[in-house]
Amino acid sequence: MARNALSIIITILLTIVFIWLAWWLLTEIISIVGSVILSIIIVVIALFVLRGITRAAS
């Protein structure tokens, strides 16, 4: 009986750890992808601004 309860507790703990790790990986991936997308948007906006400045200068 005690061994059965112990295995149940270990299973629950492992499940919690796996869920936590998966959630952490997901948030890390989302933050990395978000920062990459943000950088691309900033570069595109900067290119448009530079193109507008060069058009206005000429």
JSON list of C-alpha atoms in Angstrom, two decimals:
[
{"chain": "A", "resi": 1, "resn": "MET", "atom": "CA", "xyz": [0.00, 0.00, 0.00]},
{"chain": "A", "resi": 2, "resn": "ALA", "atom": "CA", "xyz": [2.74, 2.46, 0.96]},
{"chain": "A", "resi": 3, "resn": "ARG", "atom": "CA", "xyz": [4.73, 1.62, -2.17]},
{"chain": "A", "resi": 4, "resn": "ASN", "atom": "CA", "xyz": [1.63, 2.22, -4.30]},
{"chain": "A", "resi": 5, "resn": "ALA", "atom": "CA", "xyz": [1.01, 5.62, -2.70]},
{"chain": "A", "resi": 6, "resn": "LEU", "atom": "CA", "xyz": [4.66, 6.54, -3.17]},
{"chain": "A", "resi": 7, "resn": "SER", "atom": "CA", "xyz": [4.56, 5.67, -6.86]},
{"chain": "A", "resi": 8, "resn": "ILE", "atom": "CA", "xyz": [1.39, 7.77, -7.26]},
{"chain": "A", "resi": 9, "resn": "ILE", "atom": "CA", "xyz": [3.09, 10.74, -5.55]},
{"chain": "A", "resi": 10, "resn": "ILE", "atom": "CA", "xyz": [6.20, 10.34, -7.73]},
{"chain": "A", "resi": 11, "resn": "THR", "atom": "CA", "xyz": [4.03, 10.15, -10.86]},
{"chain": "A", "resi": 12, "resn": "ILE", "atom": "CA", "xyz": [2.18, 13.34, -9.89]},
{"chain": "A", "resi": 13, "resn": "LEU", "atom": "CA", "xyz": [5.45, 15.16, -9.16]},
{"chain": "A", "resi": 14, "resn": "LEU", "atom": "CA", "xyz": [6.98, 14.06, -12.47]},
{"chain": "A", "resi": 15, "resn": "THR", "atom": "CA", "xyz": [3.85, 15.19, -14.31]},
{"chain": "A", "resi": 16, "resn": "ILE", "atom": "CA", "xyz": [4.02, 18.61, -12.64]},
{"chain": "A", "resi": 17, "resn": "VAL", "atom": "CA", "xyz": [7.72, 18.94, -13.49]},
{"chain": "A", "resi": 18, "resn": "PHE", "atom": "CA", "xyz": [7.13, 17.96, -17.13]},
{"chain": "A", "resi": 19, "resn": "ILE", "atom": "CA", "xyz": [4.23, 20.41, -17.46]},
{"chain": "A", "resi": 20, "resn": "TRP", "atom": "CA", "xyz": [6.34, 23.17, -15.88]},
{"chain": "A", "resi": 21, "resn": "LEU", "atom": "CA", "xyz": [9.26, 22.44, -18.24]},
{"chain": "A", "resi": 22, "resn": "ALA", "atom": "CA", "xyz": [6.98, 22.40, -21.28]},
{"chain": "A", "resi": 23, "resn": "TRP", "atom": "CA", "xyz": [5.38, 25.70, -20.20]},
{"chain": "A", "resi": 24, "resn": "TRP", "atom": "CA", "xyz": [8.81, 27.26, -19.62]},
{"chain": "A", "resi": 25, "resn": "LEU", "atom": "CA", "xyz": [10.04, 26.13, -23.05]},
{"chain": "A", "resi": 26, "resn": "LEU", "atom": "CA", "xyz": [6.87, 27.46, -24.66]},
{"chain": "A", "resi": 27, "resn": "THR", "atom": "CA", "xyz": [7.24, 30.88, -23.04]},
{"chain": "A", "resi": 28, "resn": "GLU", "atom": "CA", "xyz": [10.93, 31.01, -23.98]},
{"chain": "A", "resi": 29, "resn": "ILE", "atom": "CA", "xyz": [10.16, 30.16, -27.61]},
{"chain": "A", "resi": 30, "resn": "ILE", "atom": "CA", "xyz": [7.33, 32.71, -27.70]},
{"chain": "A", "resi": 31, "resn": "SER", "atom": "CA", "xyz": [9.55, 35.45, -26.26]},
{"chain": "A", "resi": 32, "resn": "ILE", "atom": "CA", "xyz": [12.37, 34.66, -28.72]},
{"chain": "A", "resi": 33, "resn": "VAL", "atom": "CA", "xyz": [9.98, 34.60, -31.70]},
{"chain": "A", "resi": 34, "resn": "GLY", "atom": "CA", "xyz": [8.32, 37.78, -30.47]},
{"chain": "A", "resi": 35, "resn": "SER", "atom": "CA", "xyz": [11.61, 39.65, -30.19]},
{"chain": "A", "resi": 36, "resn": "VAL", "atom": "CA", "xyz": [12.66, 38.45, -33.67]},
{"chain": "A", "resi": 37, "resn": "ILE", "atom": "CA", "xyz": [9.35, 39.63, -35.16]},
{"chain": "A", "resi": 38, "resn": "LEU", "atom": "CA", "xyz": [9.70, 42.95, -33.32]},
{"chain": "A", "resi": 39, "resn": "SER", "atom": "CA", "xyz": [13.22, 43.42, -34.71]},
{"chain": "A", "resi": 40, "resn": "ILE", "atom": "CA", "xyz": [12.02, 42.69, -38.26]},
{"chain": "A", "resi": 41, "resn": "ILE", "atom": "CA", "xyz": [9.16, 45.21, -37.87]},
{"chain": "A", "resi": 42, "resn": "ILE", "atom": "CA", "xyz": [11.56, 47.87, -36.55]},
{"chain": "A", "resi": 43, "resn": "VAL", "atom": "CA", "xyz": [13.98, 47.28, -39.46]},
{"chain": "A", "resi": 44, "resn": "VAL", "atom": "CA", "xyz": [11.13, 47.51, -42.01]},
{"chain": "A", "resi": 45, "resn": "ILE", "atom": "CA", "xyz": [9.85, 50.75, -40.45]},
{"chain": "A", "resi": 46, "resn": "ALA", "atom": "CA", "xyz": [13.38, 52.18, -40.42]},
{"chain": "A", "resi": 47, "resn": "LEU", "atom": "CA", "xyz": [13.81, 51.29, -44.11]},
{"chain": "A", "resi": 48, "resn": "PHE", "atom": "CA", "xyz": [10.54, 53.01, -44.99]},
{"chain": "A", "resi": 49, "resn": "VAL", "atom": "CA", "xyz": [11.55, 56.10, -42.99]},
{"chain": "A", "resi": 50, "resn": "LEU", "atom": "CA", "xyz": [14.97, 56.21, -44.69]},
{"chain": "A", "resi": 51, "resn": "ARG", "atom": "CA", "xyz": [13.34, 55.82, -48.10]},
{"chain": "A", "resi": 52, "resn": "GLY", "atom": "CA", "xyz": [10.97, 58.70, -47.28]},
{"chain": "A", "resi": 53, "resn": "ILE", "atom": "CA", "xyz": [13.88, 60.87, -46.09]},
{"chain": "A", "resi": 54, "resn": "THR", "atom": "CA", "xyz": [15.90, 60.19, -49.27]},
{"chain": "A", "resi": 55, "resn": "ARG", "atom": "CA", "xyz": [12.83, 60.93, -51.43]},
{"chain": "A", "resi": 56, "resn": "ALA", "atom": "CA", "xyz": [12.21, 64.19, -49.57]},
{"chain": "A", "resi": 57, "resn": "ALA", "atom": "CA", "xyz": [15.89, 65.18, -49.87]},
{"chain": "A", "resi": 58, "resn": "SER", "atom": "CA", "xyz": [16.03, 64.63, -53.64]}
]
